[in-house]
Short mmCIF file of N, CA and C and ligand atoms in Angstrom, two decimals:
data_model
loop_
_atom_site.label_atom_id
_atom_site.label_comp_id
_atom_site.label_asym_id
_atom_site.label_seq_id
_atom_site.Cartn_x
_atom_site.Cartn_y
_atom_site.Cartn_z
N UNK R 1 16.01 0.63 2.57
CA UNK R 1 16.74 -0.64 2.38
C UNK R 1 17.14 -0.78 0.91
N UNK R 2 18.42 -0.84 1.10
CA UNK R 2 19.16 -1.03 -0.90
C UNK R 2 18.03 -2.03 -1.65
N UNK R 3 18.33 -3.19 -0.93
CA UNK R 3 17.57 -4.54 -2.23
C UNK R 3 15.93 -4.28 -2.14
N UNK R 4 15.58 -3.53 -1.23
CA UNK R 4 13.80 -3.80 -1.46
C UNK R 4 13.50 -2.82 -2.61
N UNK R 5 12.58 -3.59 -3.53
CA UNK R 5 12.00 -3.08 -4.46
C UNK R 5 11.01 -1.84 -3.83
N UNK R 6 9.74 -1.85 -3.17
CA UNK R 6 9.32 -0.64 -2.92
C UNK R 6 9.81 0.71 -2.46
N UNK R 7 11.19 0.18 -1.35
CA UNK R 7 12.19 1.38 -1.70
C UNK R 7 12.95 2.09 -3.04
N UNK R 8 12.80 1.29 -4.20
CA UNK R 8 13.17 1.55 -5.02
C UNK R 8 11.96 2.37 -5.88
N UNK R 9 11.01 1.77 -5.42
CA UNK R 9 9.58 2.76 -5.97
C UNK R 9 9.68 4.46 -4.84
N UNK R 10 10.04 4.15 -3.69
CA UNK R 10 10.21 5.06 -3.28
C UNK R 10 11.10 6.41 -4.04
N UNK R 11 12.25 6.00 -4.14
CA UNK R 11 13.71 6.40 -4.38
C UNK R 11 13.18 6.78 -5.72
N UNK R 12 12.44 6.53 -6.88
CA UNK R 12 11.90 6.96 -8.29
C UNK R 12 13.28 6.32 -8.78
N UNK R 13 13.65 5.21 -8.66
CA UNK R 13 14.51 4.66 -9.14
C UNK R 13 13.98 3.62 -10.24
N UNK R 14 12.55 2.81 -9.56
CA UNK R 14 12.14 2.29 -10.61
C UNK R 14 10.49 2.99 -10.58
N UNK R 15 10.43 3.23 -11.96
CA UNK R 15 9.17 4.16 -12.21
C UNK R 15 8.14 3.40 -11.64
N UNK R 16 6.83 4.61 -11.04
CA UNK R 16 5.59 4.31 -10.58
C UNK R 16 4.56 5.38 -11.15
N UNK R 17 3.21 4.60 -11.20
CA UNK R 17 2.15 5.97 -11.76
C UNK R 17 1.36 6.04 -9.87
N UNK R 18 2.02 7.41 -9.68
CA UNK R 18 1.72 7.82 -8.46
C UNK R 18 0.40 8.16 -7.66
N UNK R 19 -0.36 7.97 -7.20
CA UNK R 19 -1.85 8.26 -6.54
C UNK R 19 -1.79 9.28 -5.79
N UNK R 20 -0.66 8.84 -5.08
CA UNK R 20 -0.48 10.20 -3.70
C UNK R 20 0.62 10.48 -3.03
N UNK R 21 1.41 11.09 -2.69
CA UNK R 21 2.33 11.17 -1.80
C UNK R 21 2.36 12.23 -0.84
N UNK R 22 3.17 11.79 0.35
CA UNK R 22 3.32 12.62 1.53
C UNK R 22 4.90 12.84 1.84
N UNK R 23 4.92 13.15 3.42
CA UNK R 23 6.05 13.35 3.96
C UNK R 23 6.18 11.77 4.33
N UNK R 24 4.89 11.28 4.55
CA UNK R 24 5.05 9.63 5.43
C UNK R 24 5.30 8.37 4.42
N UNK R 25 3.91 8.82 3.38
CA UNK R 25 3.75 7.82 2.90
C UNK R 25 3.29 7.92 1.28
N UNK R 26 3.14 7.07 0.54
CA UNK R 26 3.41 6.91 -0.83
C UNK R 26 2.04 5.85 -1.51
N UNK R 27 1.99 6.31 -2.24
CA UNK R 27 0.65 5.54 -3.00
C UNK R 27 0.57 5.44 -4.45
N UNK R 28 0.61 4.14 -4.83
CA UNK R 28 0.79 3.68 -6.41
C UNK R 28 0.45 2.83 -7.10
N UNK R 29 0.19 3.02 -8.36
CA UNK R 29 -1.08 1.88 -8.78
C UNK R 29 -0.15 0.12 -9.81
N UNK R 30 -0.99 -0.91 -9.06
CA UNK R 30 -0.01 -1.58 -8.78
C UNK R 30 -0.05 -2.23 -10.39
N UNK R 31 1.31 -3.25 -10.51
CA UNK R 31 1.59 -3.13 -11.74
C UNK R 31 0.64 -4.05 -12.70
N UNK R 32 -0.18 -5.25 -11.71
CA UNK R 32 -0.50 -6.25 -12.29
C UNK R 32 -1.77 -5.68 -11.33
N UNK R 33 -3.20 -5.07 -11.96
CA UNK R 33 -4.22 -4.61 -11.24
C UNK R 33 -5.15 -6.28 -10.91
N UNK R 34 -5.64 -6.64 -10.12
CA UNK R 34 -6.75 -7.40 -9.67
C UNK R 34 -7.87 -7.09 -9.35
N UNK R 35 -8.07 -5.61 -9.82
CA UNK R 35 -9.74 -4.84 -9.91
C UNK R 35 -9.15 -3.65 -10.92
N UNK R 36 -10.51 -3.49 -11.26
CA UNK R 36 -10.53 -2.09 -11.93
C UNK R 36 -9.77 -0.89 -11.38
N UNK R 37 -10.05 -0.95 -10.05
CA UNK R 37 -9.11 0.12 -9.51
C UNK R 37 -7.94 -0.60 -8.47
N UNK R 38 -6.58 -0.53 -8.24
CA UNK R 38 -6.28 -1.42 -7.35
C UNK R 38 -4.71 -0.75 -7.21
N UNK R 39 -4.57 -0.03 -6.15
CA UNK R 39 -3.49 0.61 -5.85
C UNK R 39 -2.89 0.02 -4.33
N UNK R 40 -1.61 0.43 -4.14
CA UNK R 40 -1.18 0.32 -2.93
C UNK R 40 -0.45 1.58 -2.39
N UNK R 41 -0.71 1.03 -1.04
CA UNK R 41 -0.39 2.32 -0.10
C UNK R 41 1.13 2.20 0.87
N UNK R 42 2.34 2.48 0.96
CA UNK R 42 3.09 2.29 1.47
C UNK R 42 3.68 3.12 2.66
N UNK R 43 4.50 2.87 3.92
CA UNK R 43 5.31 3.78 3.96
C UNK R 43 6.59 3.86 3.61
N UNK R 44 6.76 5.12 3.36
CA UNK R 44 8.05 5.60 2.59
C UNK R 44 9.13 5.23 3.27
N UNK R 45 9.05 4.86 4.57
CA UNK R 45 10.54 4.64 5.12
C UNK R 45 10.01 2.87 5.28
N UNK R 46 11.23 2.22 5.08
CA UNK R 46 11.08 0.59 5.11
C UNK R 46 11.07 0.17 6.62
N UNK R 47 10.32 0.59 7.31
CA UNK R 47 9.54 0.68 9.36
C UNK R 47 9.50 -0.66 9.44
N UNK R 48 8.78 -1.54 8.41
CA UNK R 48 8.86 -2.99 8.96
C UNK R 48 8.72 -4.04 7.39
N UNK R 49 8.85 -5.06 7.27
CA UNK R 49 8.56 -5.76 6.10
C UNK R 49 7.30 -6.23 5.53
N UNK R 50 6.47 -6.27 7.23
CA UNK R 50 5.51 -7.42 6.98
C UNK R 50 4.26 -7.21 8.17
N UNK R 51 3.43 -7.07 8.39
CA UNK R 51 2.33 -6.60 9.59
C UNK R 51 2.63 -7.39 10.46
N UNK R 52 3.67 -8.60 10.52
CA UNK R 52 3.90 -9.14 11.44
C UNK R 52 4.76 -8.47 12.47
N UNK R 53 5.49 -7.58 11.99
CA UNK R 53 6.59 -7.26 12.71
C UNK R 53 6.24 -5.64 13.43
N UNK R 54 4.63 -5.79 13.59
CA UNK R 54 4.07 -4.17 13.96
C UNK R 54 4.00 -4.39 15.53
N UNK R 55 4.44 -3.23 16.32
CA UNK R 55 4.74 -3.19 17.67
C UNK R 55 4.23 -1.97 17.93
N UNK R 56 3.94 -1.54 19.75
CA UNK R 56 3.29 -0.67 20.38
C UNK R 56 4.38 0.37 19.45
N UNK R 57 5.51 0.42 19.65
CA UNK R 57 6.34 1.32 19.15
C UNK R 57 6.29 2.21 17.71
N UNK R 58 5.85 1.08 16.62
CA UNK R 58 5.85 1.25 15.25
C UNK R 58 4.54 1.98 14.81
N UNK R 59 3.71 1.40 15.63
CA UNK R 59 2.09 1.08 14.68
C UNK R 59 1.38 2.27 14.76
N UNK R 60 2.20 3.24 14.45
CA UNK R 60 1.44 4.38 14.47
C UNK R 60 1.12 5.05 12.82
N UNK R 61 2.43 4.12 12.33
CA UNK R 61 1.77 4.52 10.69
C UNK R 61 0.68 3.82 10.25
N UNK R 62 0.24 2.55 10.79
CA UNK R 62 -0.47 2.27 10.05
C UNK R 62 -2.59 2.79 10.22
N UNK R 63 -2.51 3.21 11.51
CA UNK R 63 -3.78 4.52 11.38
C UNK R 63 -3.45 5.61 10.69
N UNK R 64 -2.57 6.04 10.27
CA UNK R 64 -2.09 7.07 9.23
C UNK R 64 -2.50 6.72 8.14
N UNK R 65 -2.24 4.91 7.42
CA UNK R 65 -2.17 4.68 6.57
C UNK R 65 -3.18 4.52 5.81
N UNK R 66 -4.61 4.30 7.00
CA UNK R 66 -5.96 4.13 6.68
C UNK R 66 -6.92 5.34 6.83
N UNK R 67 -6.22 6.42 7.30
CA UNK R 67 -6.26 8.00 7.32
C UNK R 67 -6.18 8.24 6.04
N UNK R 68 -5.24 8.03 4.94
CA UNK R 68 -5.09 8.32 4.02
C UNK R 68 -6.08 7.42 2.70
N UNK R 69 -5.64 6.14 3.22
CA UNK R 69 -6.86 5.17 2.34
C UNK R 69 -8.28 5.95 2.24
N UNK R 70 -8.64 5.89 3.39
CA UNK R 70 -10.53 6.59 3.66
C UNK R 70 -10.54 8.16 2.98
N UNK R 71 -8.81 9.13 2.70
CA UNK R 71 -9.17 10.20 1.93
C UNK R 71 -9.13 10.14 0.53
N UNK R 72 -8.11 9.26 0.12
CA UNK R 72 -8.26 8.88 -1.72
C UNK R 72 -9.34 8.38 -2.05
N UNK R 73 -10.13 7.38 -0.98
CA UNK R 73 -11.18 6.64 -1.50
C UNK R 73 -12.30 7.92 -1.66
N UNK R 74 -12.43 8.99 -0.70
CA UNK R 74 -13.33 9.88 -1.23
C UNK R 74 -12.63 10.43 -2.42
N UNK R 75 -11.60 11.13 -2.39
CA UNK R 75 -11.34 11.71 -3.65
C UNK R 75 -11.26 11.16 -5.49
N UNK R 76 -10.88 9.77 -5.03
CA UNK R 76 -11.17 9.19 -5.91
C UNK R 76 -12.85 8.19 -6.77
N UNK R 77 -13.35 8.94 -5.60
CA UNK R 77 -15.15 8.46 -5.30
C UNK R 77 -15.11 7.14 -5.62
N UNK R 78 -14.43 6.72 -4.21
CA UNK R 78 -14.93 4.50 -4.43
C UNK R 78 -16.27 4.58 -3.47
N UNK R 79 -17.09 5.42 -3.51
CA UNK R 79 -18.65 5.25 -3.06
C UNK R 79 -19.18 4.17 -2.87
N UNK R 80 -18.92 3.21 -3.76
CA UNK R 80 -19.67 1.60 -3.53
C UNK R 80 -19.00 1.09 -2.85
N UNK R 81 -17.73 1.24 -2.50
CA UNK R 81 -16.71 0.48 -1.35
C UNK R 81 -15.62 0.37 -2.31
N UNK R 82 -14.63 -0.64 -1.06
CA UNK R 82 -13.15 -0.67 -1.75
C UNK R 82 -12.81 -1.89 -0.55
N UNK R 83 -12.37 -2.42 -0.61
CA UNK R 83 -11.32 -3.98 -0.23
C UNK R 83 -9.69 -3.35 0.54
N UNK R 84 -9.26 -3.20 1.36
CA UNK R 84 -7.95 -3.09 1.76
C UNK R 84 -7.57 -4.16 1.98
N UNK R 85 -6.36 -5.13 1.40
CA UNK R 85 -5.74 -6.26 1.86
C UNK R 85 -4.12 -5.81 1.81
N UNK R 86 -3.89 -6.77 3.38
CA UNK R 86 -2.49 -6.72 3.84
C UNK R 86 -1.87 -7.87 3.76
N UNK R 87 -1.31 -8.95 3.00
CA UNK R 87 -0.54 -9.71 3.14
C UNK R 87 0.16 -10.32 3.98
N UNK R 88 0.20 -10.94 4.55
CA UNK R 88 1.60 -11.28 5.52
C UNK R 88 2.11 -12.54 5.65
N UNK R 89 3.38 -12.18 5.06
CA UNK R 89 4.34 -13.91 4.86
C UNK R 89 3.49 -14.58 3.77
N UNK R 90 4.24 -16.10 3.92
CA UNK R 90 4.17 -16.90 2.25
C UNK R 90 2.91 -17.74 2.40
N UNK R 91 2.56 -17.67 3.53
CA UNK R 91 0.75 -18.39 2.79
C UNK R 91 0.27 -17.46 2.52
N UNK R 92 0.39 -16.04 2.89
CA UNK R 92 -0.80 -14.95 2.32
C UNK R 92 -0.45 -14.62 1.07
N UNK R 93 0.67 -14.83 0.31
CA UNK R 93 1.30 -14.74 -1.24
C UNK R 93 1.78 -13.62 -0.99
N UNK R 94 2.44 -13.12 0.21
CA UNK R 94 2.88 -11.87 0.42
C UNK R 94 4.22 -11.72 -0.62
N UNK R 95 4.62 -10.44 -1.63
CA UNK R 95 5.76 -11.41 -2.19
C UNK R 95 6.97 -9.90 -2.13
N UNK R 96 6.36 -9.01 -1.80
CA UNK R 96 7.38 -8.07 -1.48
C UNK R 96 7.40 -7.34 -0.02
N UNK R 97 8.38 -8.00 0.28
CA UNK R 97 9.10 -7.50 1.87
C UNK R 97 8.82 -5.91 2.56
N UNK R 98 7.92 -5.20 2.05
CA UNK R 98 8.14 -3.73 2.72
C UNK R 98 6.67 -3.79 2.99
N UNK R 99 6.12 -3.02 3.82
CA UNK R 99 4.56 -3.34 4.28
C UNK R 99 3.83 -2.59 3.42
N UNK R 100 3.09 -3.31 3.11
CA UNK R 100 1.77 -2.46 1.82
C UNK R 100 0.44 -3.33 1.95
N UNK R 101 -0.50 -1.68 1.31
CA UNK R 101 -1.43 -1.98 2.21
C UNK R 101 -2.19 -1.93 0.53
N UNK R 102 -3.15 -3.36 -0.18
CA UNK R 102 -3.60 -3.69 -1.64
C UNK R 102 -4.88 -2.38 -1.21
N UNK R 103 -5.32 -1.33 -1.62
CA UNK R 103 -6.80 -1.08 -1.88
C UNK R 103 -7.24 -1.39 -3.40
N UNK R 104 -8.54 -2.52 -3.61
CA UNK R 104 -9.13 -2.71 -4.42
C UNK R 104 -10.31 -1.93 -4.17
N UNK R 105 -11.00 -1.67 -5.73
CA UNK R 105 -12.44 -0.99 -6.03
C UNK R 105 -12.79 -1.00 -7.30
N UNK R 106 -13.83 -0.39 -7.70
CA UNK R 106 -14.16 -0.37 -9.20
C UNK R 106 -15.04 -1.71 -9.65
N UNK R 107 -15.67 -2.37 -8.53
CA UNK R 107 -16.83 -3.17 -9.28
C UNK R 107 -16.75 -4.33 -8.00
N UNK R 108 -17.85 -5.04 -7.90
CA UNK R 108 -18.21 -6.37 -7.20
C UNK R 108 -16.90 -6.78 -6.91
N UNK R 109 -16.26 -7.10 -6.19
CA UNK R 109 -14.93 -7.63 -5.43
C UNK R 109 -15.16 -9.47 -5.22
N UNK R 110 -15.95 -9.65 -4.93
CA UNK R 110 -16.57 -11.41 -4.43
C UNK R 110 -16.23 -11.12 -2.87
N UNK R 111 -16.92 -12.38 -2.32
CA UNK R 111 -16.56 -12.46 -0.72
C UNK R 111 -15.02 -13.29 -0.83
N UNK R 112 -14.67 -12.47 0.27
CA UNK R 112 -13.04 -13.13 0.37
C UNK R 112 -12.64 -13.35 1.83
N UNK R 113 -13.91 -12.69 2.42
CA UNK R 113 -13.54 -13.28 4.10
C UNK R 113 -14.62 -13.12 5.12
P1 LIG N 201 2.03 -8.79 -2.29
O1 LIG N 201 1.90 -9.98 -3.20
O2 LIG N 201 3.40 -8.75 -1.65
O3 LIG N 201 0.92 -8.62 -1.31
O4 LIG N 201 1.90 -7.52 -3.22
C1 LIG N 201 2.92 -7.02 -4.01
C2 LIG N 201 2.27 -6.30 -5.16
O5 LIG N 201 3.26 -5.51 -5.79
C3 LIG N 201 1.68 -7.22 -6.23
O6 LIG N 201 0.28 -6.99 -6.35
C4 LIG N 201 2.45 -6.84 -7.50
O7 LIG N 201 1.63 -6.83 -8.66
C5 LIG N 201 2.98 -5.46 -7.17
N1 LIG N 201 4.22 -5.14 -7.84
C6 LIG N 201 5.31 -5.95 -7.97
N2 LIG N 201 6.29 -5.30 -8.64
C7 LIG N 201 5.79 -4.06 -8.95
C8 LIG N 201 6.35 -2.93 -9.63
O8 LIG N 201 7.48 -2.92 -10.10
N3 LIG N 201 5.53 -1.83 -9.75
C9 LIG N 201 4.27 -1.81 -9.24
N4 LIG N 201 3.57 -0.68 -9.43
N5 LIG N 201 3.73 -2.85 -8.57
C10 LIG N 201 4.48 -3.96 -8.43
ZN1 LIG N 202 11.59 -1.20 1.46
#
């Protein structure tokens, strides 16, 4: 999608410090961190905006997506744990339209749910 910004992270149009990439999907550390460690996980093709819009049809990236989460988190040894948050729409402060998936780590997180 032209106007979405994470396509544009896609496209290396606007620079990212990269974690991981695939054929599917894309991983990058986000610009304004809220933990010590705190990256997001995308897919590369703009499939839906928002977890709202995930169907029998679609939702096959997103066990991919936590396929990949559970392998950085070893490689990157988040041993004590790590936080995955998904946003969705304007009460969750969701604020960019392409689906991404927050992994936080790197110290005590607080309870958040
Ligand atoms: P949301 O609020 O939609 O759940 O998450 C969007 C995230 O994208 C925010 O945590 C924000 O800091 C991050 N973000 C926004 N613009 C950029 C950017 O240009 N580069 C990177 N790496 N992250 C961004
Ligand atoms: Zn997009």
């Amino acid at each position: 999608m032209d106007d979405c910004l994470f396509c544009k992270i896609v496209k290396g149009e606007i620079p990212s410090k990269k974690v991981y990439e695939d054929e599917k999907v894309y991983a990058f550390y986000d610009i304004e961190p809220a933990a010590p460690v705190h990256f997001l996980v995308i897919p590369k093709e703009h499939i839906m905006s928002s977890c709202g819009e995930v169907t029998e049809e679609n939702s096959a990236i997103i066990g991919y997506i936590y396929q990949v989460i559970a392998k950085l988190a070893r490689e990157l040894k988040l041993d004590k744990g790590y936080r995955v948050v998904t946003n969705c729409g304007e009460d969750a402060g969701q604020t960019v339209q392409h689906i991404h998936f927050h992994v936080l780590a790197g110290g005590p997180l607080g309870k958040m749910a």
